PDB file of C-alpha atoms in Angstrom:
ATOM      1  CA  UNK M   1       0.000   0.000   0.000  1.00 52.00           C
ATOM      2  CA  UNK M   2       1.425   3.387  -0.971  1.00 57.00           C
ATOM      3  CA  UNK M   3       1.758   6.223   1.520  1.00 48.00           C
ATOM      4  CA  UNK M   4      -0.806   8.297  -0.452  1.00 47.00           C
ATOM      5  CA  UNK M   5      -3.410   5.556  -0.188  1.00 50.00           C
ATOM      6  CA  UNK M   6      -2.626   5.078   3.517  1.00 47.00           C
ATOM      7  CA  UNK M   7      -3.005   8.825   4.157  1.00 41.00           C
ATOM      8  CA  UNK M   8      -6.299   8.960   2.233  1.00 45.00           C
ATOM      9  CA  UNK M   9      -7.705   5.966   4.135  1.00 40.00           C
ATOM     10  CA  UNK M  10      -6.579   7.441   7.452  1.00 44.00           C
ATOM     11  CA  UNK M  11      -8.258  10.791   6.697  1.00 44.00           C
ATOM     12  CA  UNK M  12     -11.508   9.145   5.614  1.00 45.00           C
ATOM     13  CA  UNK M  13     -11.505   6.788   8.596  1.00 39.00           C
ATOM     14  CA  UNK M  14     -10.966   9.559  11.173  1.00 47.00           C
ATOM     15  CA  UNK M  15     -13.176  12.293   9.678  1.00 44.00           C
ATOM     16  CA  UNK M  16     -16.173  12.403  12.015  1.00 45.00           C
ATOM     17  CA  UNK M  17     -19.548  13.789  10.890  1.00 49.00           C
ATOM     18  CA  UNK M  18     -20.168  17.493  11.431  1.00 44.00           C
ATOM     19  CA  UNK M  19     -22.424  18.721  14.191  1.00 44.00           C
ATOM     20  CA  UNK M  20     -26.011  19.694  13.418  1.00 41.00           C
ATOM     21  CA  UNK M  21     -25.119  23.388  13.915  1.00 52.00           C
ATOM     22  CA  UNK M  22     -22.655  23.495  11.027  1.00 78.00           C
ATOM     23  CA  UNK M  23     -24.366  25.988   8.636  1.00 93.00           C
ATOM     24  CA  UNK M  24     -23.244  29.623   8.527  1.00 95.00           C
ATOM     25  CA  UNK M  25     -24.414  32.595   6.433  1.00 97.00           C
ATOM     26  CA  UNK M  26     -21.734  35.159   5.483  1.00 97.00           C
ATOM     27  CA  UNK M  27     -22.193  38.784   4.319  1.00 98.00           C
ATOM     28  CA  UNK M  28     -19.313  41.138   3.723  1.00 97.00           C
ATOM     29  CA  UNK M  29     -17.730  44.075   1.973  1.00 97.00           C
ATOM     30  CA  UNK M  30     -14.214  44.063   0.680  1.00 95.00           C
ATOM     31  CA  UNK M  31     -11.954  44.202  -2.325  1.00 92.00           C
ATOM     32  CA  UNK M  32     -11.274  42.019  -5.333  1.00 86.00           C
ATOM     33  CA  UNK M  33      -8.385  42.572  -7.718  1.00 80.00           C
ATOM     34  CA  UNK M  34      -6.472  44.968  -5.445  1.00 78.00           C
ATOM     35  CA  UNK M  35      -8.949  47.811  -4.766  1.00 81.00           C
ATOM     36  CA  UNK M  36     -12.119  46.894  -6.691  1.00 87.00           C
ATOM     37  CA  UNK M  37     -15.015  47.280  -4.169  1.00 92.00           C
ATOM     38  CA  UNK M  38     -17.013  44.066  -3.763  1.00 94.00           C
ATOM     39  CA  UNK M  39     -20.077  42.957  -1.797  1.00 96.00           C
ATOM     40  CA  UNK M  40     -20.410  39.216  -1.124  1.00 96.00           C
ATOM     41  CA  UNK M  41     -22.957  36.784   0.282  1.00 97.00           C
ATOM     42  CA  UNK M  42     -22.146  33.199   1.132  1.00 97.00           C
ATOM     43  CA  UNK M  43     -23.291  30.037   2.807  1.00 97.00           C
ATOM     44  CA  UNK M  44     -21.018  27.446   4.377  1.00 96.00           C
ATOM     45  CA  UNK M  45     -21.571  23.995   5.812  1.00 95.00           C
ATOM     46  CA  UNK M  46     -19.314  21.929   8.040  1.00 92.00           C
ATOM     47  CA  UNK M  47     -18.580  18.516   6.530  1.00 93.00           C
ATOM     48  CA  UNK M  48     -16.782  16.937   9.445  1.00 90.00           C
ATOM     49  CA  UNK M  49     -13.928  17.152  11.868  1.00 87.00           C
ATOM     50  CA  UNK M  50     -10.412  15.727  11.728  1.00 83.00           C
ATOM     51  CA  UNK M  51      -8.860  15.827  15.205  1.00 83.00           C
ATOM     52  CA  UNK M  52      -9.303  19.505  16.290  1.00 85.00           C
ATOM     53  CA  UNK M  53      -9.750  20.813  12.730  1.00 91.00           C
ATOM     54  CA  UNK M  54     -13.199  21.305  11.189  1.00 92.00           C
ATOM     55  CA  UNK M  55     -13.558  20.818   7.447  1.00 94.00           C
ATOM     56  CA  UNK M  56     -16.262  22.680   5.527  1.00 95.00           C
ATOM     57  CA  UNK M  57     -17.233  24.169   2.188  1.00 97.00           C
ATOM     58  CA  UNK M  58     -18.423  27.689   1.423  1.00 97.00           C
ATOM     59  CA  UNK M  59     -20.164  28.967  -1.683  1.00 97.00           C
ATOM     60  CA  UNK M  60     -20.202  32.712  -2.410  1.00 97.00           C
ATOM     61  CA  UNK M  61     -21.751  35.159  -4.828  1.00 96.00           C
ATOM     62  CA  UNK M  62     -20.502  38.696  -5.168  1.00 94.00           C
ATOM     63  CA  UNK M  63     -20.837  41.931  -7.096  1.00 93.00           C
ATOM     64  CA  UNK M  64     -17.664  43.840  -7.946  1.00 90.00           C
ATOM     65  CA  UNK M  65     -17.826  47.481  -9.043  1.00 86.00           C
ATOM     66  CA  UNK M  66     -15.416  47.503 -11.957  1.00 74.00           C
ATOM     67  CA  UNK M  67     -14.523  51.098 -12.901  1.00 67.00           C
ATOM     68  CA  UNK M  68     -14.095  50.646 -16.645  1.00 65.00           C
ATOM     69  CA  UNK M  69     -16.131  52.333 -19.356  1.00 62.00           C
ATOM     70  CA  UNK M  70     -16.269  49.070 -21.342  1.00 64.00           C
ATOM     71  CA  UNK M  71     -17.929  47.183 -18.471  1.00 62.00           C
ATOM     72  CA  UNK M  72     -21.754  47.217 -18.636  1.00 66.00           C
ATOM     73  CA  UNK M  73     -22.098  47.293 -14.843  1.00 72.00           C
ATOM     74  CA  UNK M  74     -21.012  45.371 -11.762  1.00 83.00           C
ATOM     75  CA  UNK M  75     -19.239  42.077 -12.382  1.00 85.00           C
ATOM     76  CA  UNK M  76     -20.823  38.979 -10.885  1.00 89.00           C
ATOM     77  CA  UNK M  77     -18.424  36.601  -9.133  1.00 92.00           C
ATOM     78  CA  UNK M  78     -19.271  33.051  -8.084  1.00 96.00           C
ATOM     79  CA  UNK M  79     -16.887  31.111  -5.869  1.00 96.00           C
ATOM     80  CA  UNK M  80     -16.316  28.093  -3.663  1.00 97.00           C
ATOM     81  CA  UNK M  81     -13.792  27.494  -0.874  1.00 97.00           C
ATOM     82  CA  UNK M  82     -12.760  24.469   1.154  1.00 97.00           C
ATOM     83  CA  UNK M  83     -12.288  25.776   4.703  1.00 96.00           C
ATOM     84  CA  UNK M  84     -10.165  24.185   7.408  1.00 96.00           C
ATOM     85  CA  UNK M  85     -10.790  25.823  10.774  1.00 94.00           C
ATOM     86  CA  UNK M  86      -9.833  25.528  14.398  1.00 91.00           C
ATOM     87  CA  UNK M  87     -10.386  27.511  17.582  1.00 82.00           C
ATOM     88  CA  UNK M  88      -7.627  29.517  19.245  1.00 81.00           C
ATOM     89  CA  UNK M  89      -9.247  30.835  22.400  1.00 81.00           C
ATOM     90  CA  UNK M  90     -12.326  32.928  21.579  1.00 83.00           C
ATOM     91  CA  UNK M  91     -11.348  33.226  17.883  1.00 89.00           C
ATOM     92  CA  UNK M  92     -11.682  30.772  15.037  1.00 92.00           C
ATOM     93  CA  UNK M  93      -8.848  30.651  12.484  1.00 95.00           C
ATOM     94  CA  UNK M  94      -9.760  29.366   9.021  1.00 96.00           C
ATOM     95  CA  UNK M  95      -8.281  28.997   5.574  1.00 97.00           C
ATOM     96  CA  UNK M  96      -8.045  26.862   2.493  1.00 97.00           C
ATOM     97  CA  UNK M  97      -8.055  26.666  -1.292  1.00 98.00           C
ATOM     98  CA  UNK M  98     -10.737  28.210  -3.455  1.00 97.00           C
ATOM     99  CA  UNK M  99     -11.910  28.899  -6.957  1.00 96.00           C
ATOM    100  CA  UNK M 100     -14.051  31.702  -8.433  1.00 94.00           C
ATOM    101  CA  UNK M 101     -15.213  32.746 -11.864  1.00 91.00           C
ATOM    102  CA  UNK M 102     -17.022  35.523 -13.706  1.00 87.00           C
ATOM    103  CA  UNK M 103     -20.085  33.974 -15.411  1.00 87.00           C
ATOM    104  CA  UNK M 104     -20.055  34.749 -19.122  1.00 80.00           C
ATOM    105  CA  UNK M 105     -16.721  36.545 -18.785  1.00 75.00           C
ATOM    106  CA  UNK M 106     -14.408  33.608 -19.310  1.00 82.00           C
ATOM    107  CA  UNK M 107     -12.301  34.561 -16.263  1.00 87.00           C
ATOM    108  CA  UNK M 108     -11.278  31.884 -13.756  1.00 91.00           C
ATOM    109  CA  UNK M 109      -9.539  32.599 -10.434  1.00 93.00           C
ATOM    110  CA  UNK M 110      -7.780  30.004  -8.271  1.00 95.00           C
ATOM    111  CA  UNK M 111      -6.077  30.641  -4.970  1.00 96.00           C
ATOM    112  CA  UNK M 112      -6.452  30.587  -1.213  1.00 97.00           C
ATOM    113  CA  UNK M 113      -8.295  32.398   1.564  1.00 97.00           C
ATOM    114  CA  UNK M 114      -7.441  32.784   5.241  1.00 97.00           C
ATOM    115  CA  UNK M 115      -8.997  34.662   8.111  1.00 97.00           C
ATOM    116  CA  UNK M 116     -10.336  35.042  11.616  1.00 96.00           C
ATOM    117  CA  UNK M 117     -13.910  34.895  12.845  1.00 94.00           C
ATOM    118  CA  UNK M 118     -15.559  35.322  16.202  1.00 93.00           C
ATOM    119  CA  UNK M 119     -18.940  35.634  17.875  1.00 92.00           C
ATOM    120  CA  UNK M 120     -20.676  38.623  19.444  1.00 92.00           C
ATOM    121  CA  UNK M 121     -21.125  37.308  22.986  1.00 88.00           C
ATOM    122  CA  UNK M 122     -23.051  34.057  23.116  1.00 88.00           C
ATOM    123  CA  UNK M 123     -25.350  34.896  20.169  1.00 90.00           C
ATOM    124  CA  UNK M 124     -25.401  33.254  16.755  1.00 93.00           C
ATOM    125  CA  UNK M 125     -24.231  36.540  15.207  1.00 96.00           C
ATOM    126  CA  UNK M 126     -20.530  36.918  14.559  1.00 95.00           C
ATOM    127  CA  UNK M 127     -17.891  38.700  12.486  1.00 97.00           C
ATOM    128  CA  UNK M 128     -15.077  37.762  10.115  1.00 97.00           C
ATOM    129  CA  UNK M 129     -11.954  39.324   8.594  1.00 98.00           C
ATOM    130  CA  UNK M 130     -10.173  37.546   5.773  1.00 97.00           C
ATOM    131  CA  UNK M 131      -7.520  37.955   3.140  1.00 96.00           C
ATOM    132  CA  UNK M 132      -7.271  36.156  -0.159  1.00 95.00           C
ATOM    133  CA  UNK M 133      -4.739  35.709  -2.897  1.00 96.00           C
ATOM    134  CA  UNK M 134      -5.899  34.513  -6.304  1.00 94.00           C
ATOM    135  CA  UNK M 135      -4.415  33.942  -9.709  1.00 94.00           C
ATOM    136  CA  UNK M 136      -6.825  35.020 -12.465  1.00 91.00           C
ATOM    137  CA  UNK M 137      -6.658  34.004 -16.080  1.00 89.00           C
ATOM    138  CA  UNK M 138      -8.976  34.218 -19.066  1.00 85.00           C
ATOM    139  CA  UNK M 139      -9.828  31.349 -21.388  1.00 75.00           C
ATOM    140  CA  UNK M 140      -7.515  31.409 -24.386  1.00 76.00           C
ATOM    141  CA  UNK M 141      -5.034  33.798 -22.758  1.00 77.00           C
ATOM    142  CA  UNK M 142      -1.483  32.682 -22.099  1.00 72.00           C
ATOM    143  CA  UNK M 143      -0.849  34.763 -18.991  1.00 81.00           C
ATOM    144  CA  UNK M 144      -2.709  35.646 -15.828  1.00 88.00           C
ATOM    145  CA  UNK M 145      -2.633  38.126 -13.000  1.00 90.00           C
ATOM    146  CA  UNK M 146      -2.103  37.759  -9.242  1.00 93.00           C
ATOM    147  CA  UNK M 147      -5.018  39.375  -7.394  1.00 91.00           C
ATOM    148  CA  UNK M 148      -4.941  40.042  -3.635  1.00 95.00           C
ATOM    149  CA  UNK M 149      -8.118  41.002  -1.797  1.00 94.00           C
ATOM    150  CA  UNK M 150      -9.738  41.291   1.621  1.00 95.00           C
ATOM    151  CA  UNK M 151     -13.214  41.013   3.193  1.00 96.00           C
ATOM    152  CA  UNK M 152     -14.805  42.202   6.427  1.00 97.00           C
ATOM    153  CA  UNK M 153     -18.298  41.198   7.430  1.00 98.00           C
ATOM    154  CA  UNK M 154     -20.793  39.449   9.636  1.00 98.00           C
ATOM    155  CA  UNK M 155     -21.799  35.810  10.013  1.00 97.00           C
ATOM    156  CA  UNK M 156     -24.895  34.106  11.328  1.00 96.00           C
ATOM    157  CA  UNK M 157     -24.605  30.517  12.533  1.00 92.00           C
ATOM    158  CA  UNK M 158     -27.773  28.424  12.268  1.00 90.00           C
TER     159      UNK M 158
END
């Protein structure tokens, strides 16, 4: 048995099911492509837990205000992230790989996101602050562009 197969079997065997309270709504304001203002909405679900690390997925939709006379209006962005998270005191640290694209625009972005989130007291309402680094490229183009960004917002855990 190869080490890759052993690792995969170990991860699958020790990944425990997520708790029933593993769904979170996300709403934030931030930047895409350096300083392009963006509003995002998302929904995440915990898939399970490996030791002290939770594993989840998050889907997002956003509107970016692209200041270019050739653009017909805000750009729509759709994305998905795999989030690995763990608690460090009252804060939750998270991060993982992600992908996003502009529907109809032929632009694909791959990269990673990382951040902190916390709760407001003992309520279901919380906050998050995250940074992201993506590599964007267009279909048929030979080169791409590195795009940093950041988001600040609120969360609601169901």
